Amino acid sequence: MSGLTLKFEFDNEDKPFTLSSSEMVVVYQSVMDKIAIPDTIRICMLPMWLEAARAGDPRRTKAALSPLAGLSAWKWPEFDRWRKRFKAENSYPSQWLRIEKEAQKWPNPLHAKRMLLLDLTLSFSINSRRDFLQWQEPHRLNKDWEFRLDICDVEQRIAEEHASSLKLTDWTTWPPFYPGNSSAISLKLPLTKCRTQG
């Protein structure tokens, strides 16, 4: 794992922080708004997905989205765009390679791949939203921290493309940067600051 490091300000207090149901709905809507899917299906999937997400059960979140694996009448332009790019570059993120194998077990592998990547994207978006809200708390904005974008393999060049547009106060600029992207934001107190506080 490597990282791109930017400078922002946070304090070093760390405490448990979980998303409320309303914030999880924000995540769901943010991701699903980029997908062309019948509103009836989008609305029907939400309660089951929300319950599973609140329980932190990845098997149940996947089950909540499973109707999409057999549905041809939904489109995800962002998935199609990144799929074309990775194919043209002949280089795929590890998450995509793993899901490619899992999708082969489904009747329609392409629909299943989209559904499985959607499940991952929602999961990573929950983590991103949680961290974003936690670090917006006023009492955290008073120390020098390193704002680090953790990345690996194919994500390196994609993260570099997005690093300059990352904004502390704009969650829409935070990862995931593409479907199934596992890039994450982490904070680390610089060594010099540790010494002055130690």
GROMACS .gro file of C-alpha atoms in nm:
model
  198
    1MET     CA    1   0.000   0.000   0.000
    2SER     CA    2   0.135   0.339  -0.095
    3GLY     CA    3  -0.009   0.682  -0.048
    4LEU     CA    4  -0.039   1.036  -0.170
    5THR     CA    5  -0.002   1.280   0.116
    6LEU     CA    6  -0.166   1.621   0.139
    7LYS     CA    7  -0.172   1.864   0.430
    8PHE     CA    8  -0.487   1.943   0.624
    9GLU     CA    9  -0.560   2.011   0.991
   10PHE     CA   10  -0.712   1.771   1.244
   11ASP     CA   11  -0.663   1.692   1.608
   12ASN     CA   12  -0.557   1.357   1.745
   13GLU     CA   13  -0.873   1.261   1.934
   14ASP     CA   14  -1.016   0.938   1.800
   15LYS     CA   15  -1.354   0.804   1.906
   16PRO     CA   16  -1.607   0.555   1.767
   17PHE     CA   17  -1.825   0.702   1.496
   18THR     CA   18  -2.103   0.530   1.304
   19LEU     CA   19  -2.340   0.658   1.041
   20SER     CA   20  -2.704   0.720   1.122
   21SER     CA   21  -2.971   0.563   0.902
   22SER     CA   22  -3.037   0.901   0.741
   23GLU     CA   23  -2.669   0.936   0.649
   24MET     CA   24  -2.668   0.586   0.501
   25VAL     CA   25  -2.963   0.689   0.287
   26VAL     CA   26  -2.753   0.984   0.169
   27VAL     CA   27  -2.484   0.736   0.062
   28TYR     CA   28  -2.735   0.509  -0.109
   29GLN     CA   29  -2.895   0.795  -0.300
   30SER     CA   30  -2.559   0.943  -0.397
   31VAL     CA   31  -2.445   0.617  -0.555
   32MET     CA   32  -2.780   0.512  -0.699
   33ASP     CA   33  -2.842   0.853  -0.859
   34LYS     CA   34  -2.565   0.765  -1.105
   35ILE     CA   35  -2.744   0.446  -1.210
   36ALA     CA   36  -3.031   0.417  -1.457
   37ILE     CA   37  -3.271   0.187  -1.277
   38PRO     CA   38  -3.652   0.182  -1.240
   39ASP     CA   39  -3.753   0.391  -0.939
   40THR     CA   40  -3.974   0.111  -0.806
   41ILE     CA   41  -3.674  -0.123  -0.779
   42ARG     CA   42  -3.448   0.147  -0.632
   43ILE     CA   43  -3.707   0.225  -0.363
   44CYS     CA   44  -3.792  -0.140  -0.291
   45MET     CA   45  -3.426  -0.236  -0.240
   46LEU     CA   46  -3.351   0.049   0.002
   47PRO     CA   47  -3.514  -0.087   0.326
   48MET     CA   48  -3.349  -0.428   0.297
   49TRP     CA   49  -3.013  -0.277   0.202
   50LEU     CA   50  -3.034  -0.019   0.482
   51GLU     CA   51  -3.109  -0.282   0.745
   52ALA     CA   52  -2.818  -0.497   0.626
   53ALA     CA   53  -2.580  -0.200   0.605
   54ARG     CA   54  -2.671  -0.088   0.957
   55ALA     CA   55  -2.597  -0.442   1.077
   56GLY     CA   56  -2.264  -0.441   0.892
   57ASP     CA   57  -2.351  -0.765   0.716
   58PRO     CA   58  -2.194  -0.781   0.365
   59ARG     CA   59  -2.382  -1.099   0.273
   60ARG     CA   60  -2.714  -0.931   0.338
   61THR     CA   61  -2.623  -0.609   0.154
   62LYS     CA   62  -2.529  -0.822  -0.146
   63ALA     CA   63  -2.858  -1.011  -0.113
   64ALA     CA   64  -3.048  -0.681  -0.104
   65LEU     CA   65  -2.896  -0.584  -0.439
   66SER     CA   66  -2.919  -0.931  -0.595
   67PRO     CA   67  -3.234  -0.851  -0.800
   68LEU     CA   68  -3.005  -0.641  -1.019
   69ALA     CA   69  -2.798  -0.946  -1.114
   70GLY     CA   70  -3.086  -1.074  -1.325
   71LEU     CA   71  -3.218  -0.740  -1.445
   72SER     CA   72  -3.110  -0.622  -1.789
   73ALA     CA   73  -3.301  -0.293  -1.775
   74TRP     CA   74  -3.046  -0.102  -1.569
   75LYS     CA   75  -2.742   0.088  -1.679
   76TRP     CA   76  -2.442   0.224  -1.494
   77PRO     CA   77  -2.256   0.466  -1.724
   78GLU     CA   78  -1.971   0.505  -1.476
   79PHE     CA   79  -1.915   0.128  -1.474
   80ASP     CA   80  -1.922   0.116  -1.855
   81ARG     CA   81  -1.674   0.404  -1.881
   82TRP     CA   82  -1.421   0.250  -1.641
   83ARG     CA   83  -1.468  -0.095  -1.791
   84LYS     CA   84  -1.371   0.042  -2.133
   85ARG     CA   85  -1.071   0.223  -1.986
   86PHE     CA   86  -0.936  -0.081  -1.800
   87LYS     CA   87  -0.988  -0.297  -2.107
   88ALA     CA   88  -0.805  -0.047  -2.331
   89GLU     CA   89  -0.516  -0.029  -2.083
   90ASN     CA   90  -0.527  -0.408  -2.028
   91SER     CA   91  -0.487  -0.340  -1.658
   92TYR     CA   92  -0.754  -0.408  -1.397
   93PRO     CA   93  -0.776  -0.328  -1.025
   94SER     CA   94  -0.752  -0.629  -0.796
   95GLN     CA   95  -1.114  -0.583  -0.683
   96TRP     CA   96  -1.233  -0.612  -1.043
   97LEU     CA   97  -1.029  -0.928  -1.100
   98ARG     CA   98  -1.167  -1.088  -0.785
   99ILE     CA   99  -1.524  -0.997  -0.873
  100GLU     CA  100  -1.477  -1.121  -1.230
  101LYS     CA  101  -1.428  -1.473  -1.090
  102GLU     CA  102  -1.721  -1.447  -0.852
  103ALA     CA  103  -1.950  -1.315  -1.127
  104GLN     CA  104  -1.891  -1.626  -1.337
  105LYS     CA  105  -2.102  -1.823  -1.087
  106TRP     CA  106  -2.411  -1.619  -1.178
  107PRO     CA  107  -2.642  -1.682  -1.478
  108ASN     CA  108  -2.552  -1.343  -1.630
  109PRO     CA  109  -2.189  -1.265  -1.537
  110LEU     CA  110  -2.192  -0.907  -1.670
  111HIS     CA  111  -2.501  -0.806  -1.472
  112ALA     CA  112  -2.362  -0.987  -1.168
  113LYS     CA  113  -2.029  -0.805  -1.200
  114ARG     CA  114  -2.206  -0.469  -1.204
  115MET     CA  115  -2.415  -0.569  -0.902
  116LEU     CA  116  -2.113  -0.693  -0.704
  117LEU     CA  117  -1.916  -0.377  -0.784
  118LEU     CA  118  -2.218  -0.169  -0.682
  119ASP     CA  119  -2.223  -0.350  -0.348
  120LEU     CA  120  -1.852  -0.274  -0.298
  121THR     CA  121  -1.897   0.087  -0.404
  122LEU     CA  122  -2.177   0.136  -0.152
  123SER     CA  123  -1.965  -0.023   0.121
  124PHE     CA  124  -1.660   0.193   0.046
  125SER     CA  125  -1.884   0.500   0.019
  126ILE     CA  126  -2.024   0.432   0.367
  127ASN     CA  127  -1.670   0.425   0.505
  128SER     CA  128  -1.581   0.741   0.316
  129ARG     CA  129  -1.892   0.926   0.436
  130ARG     CA  130  -1.833   0.814   0.795
  131ASP     CA  131  -1.474   0.940   0.793
  132PHE     CA  132  -1.572   1.260   0.617
  133LEU     CA  133  -1.836   1.346   0.878
  134GLN     CA  134  -1.614   1.245   1.168
  135TRP     CA  135  -1.335   1.471   1.050
  136GLN     CA  136  -1.567   1.766   0.996
  137GLU     CA  137  -1.632   1.793   1.369
  138PRO     CA  138  -1.514   2.138   1.483
  139HIS     CA  139  -1.301   2.009   1.771
  140ARG     CA  140  -1.090   1.814   1.522
  141LEU     CA  141  -0.995   2.109   1.307
  142ASN     CA  142  -0.714   2.247   1.521
  143LYS     CA  143  -0.397   2.041   1.469
  144ASP     CA  144  -0.163   1.969   1.179
  145TRP     CA  145  -0.227   1.626   1.031
  146GLU     CA  146  -0.116   1.448   0.719
  147PHE     CA  147  -0.415   1.380   0.499
  148ARG     CA  148  -0.324   1.056   0.323
  149LEU     CA  149  -0.493   0.888   0.029
  150ASP     CA  150  -0.416   0.516   0.065
  151ILE     CA  151  -0.387   0.340  -0.269
  152CYS     CA  152  -0.244   0.032  -0.439
  153ASP     CA  153  -0.164  -0.116  -0.783
  154VAL     CA  154  -0.386   0.028  -1.062
  155GLU     CA  155  -0.528   0.281  -0.817
  156GLN     CA  156  -0.196   0.471  -0.811
  157ARG     CA  157  -0.236   0.654  -1.139
  158ILE     CA  158  -0.611   0.701  -1.093
  159ALA     CA  159  -0.555   0.848  -0.747
  160GLU     CA  160  -0.291   1.082  -0.889
  161GLU     CA  161  -0.549   1.208  -1.137
  162HIS     CA  162  -0.791   1.289  -0.854
  163ALA     CA  163  -0.550   1.407  -0.583
  164SER     CA  164  -0.548   1.771  -0.690
  165SER     CA  165  -0.929   1.792  -0.676
  166LEU     CA  166  -0.965   1.640  -0.325
  167LYS     CA  167  -1.134   1.884  -0.090
  168LEU     CA  168  -1.166   1.838   0.283
  169THR     CA  169  -1.515   1.991   0.291
  170ASP     CA  170  -1.658   1.827  -0.024
  171TRP     CA  171  -1.740   1.458   0.019
  172THR     CA  172  -1.812   1.419  -0.353
  173THR     CA  173  -1.437   1.457  -0.421
  174TRP     CA  174  -1.346   1.170  -0.184
  175PRO     CA  175  -1.301   0.808  -0.290
  176PRO     CA  176  -1.427   0.575  -0.422
  177PHE     CA  177  -1.312   0.722  -0.754
  178TYR     CA  178  -1.456   0.441  -0.967
  179PRO     CA  179  -1.684   0.139  -0.909
  180GLY     CA  180  -1.532  -0.089  -0.647
  181ASN     CA  181  -1.241   0.147  -0.576
  182SER     CA  182  -1.088   0.073  -0.235
  183SER     CA  183  -0.888   0.395  -0.204
  184ALA     CA  184  -0.937   0.544   0.142
  185ILE     CA  185  -0.847   0.852   0.340
  186SER     CA  186  -0.637   0.810   0.653
  187LEU     CA  187  -0.483   1.057   0.895
  188LYS     CA  188  -0.140   1.046   1.052
  189LEU     CA  189   0.012   1.291   1.294
  190PRO     CA  190   0.348   1.403   1.148
  191LEU     CA  191   0.655   1.279   1.335
  192THR     CA  192   0.763   1.630   1.432
  193LYS     CA  193   0.422   1.698   1.584
  194CYS     CA  194   0.440   1.369   1.778
  195ARG     CA  195   0.769   1.479   1.928
  196THR     CA  196   0.641   1.819   2.035
  197GLN     CA  197   0.334   1.662   2.196
  198GLY     CA  198   0.516   1.365   2.346
   0.00000   0.00000   0.00000
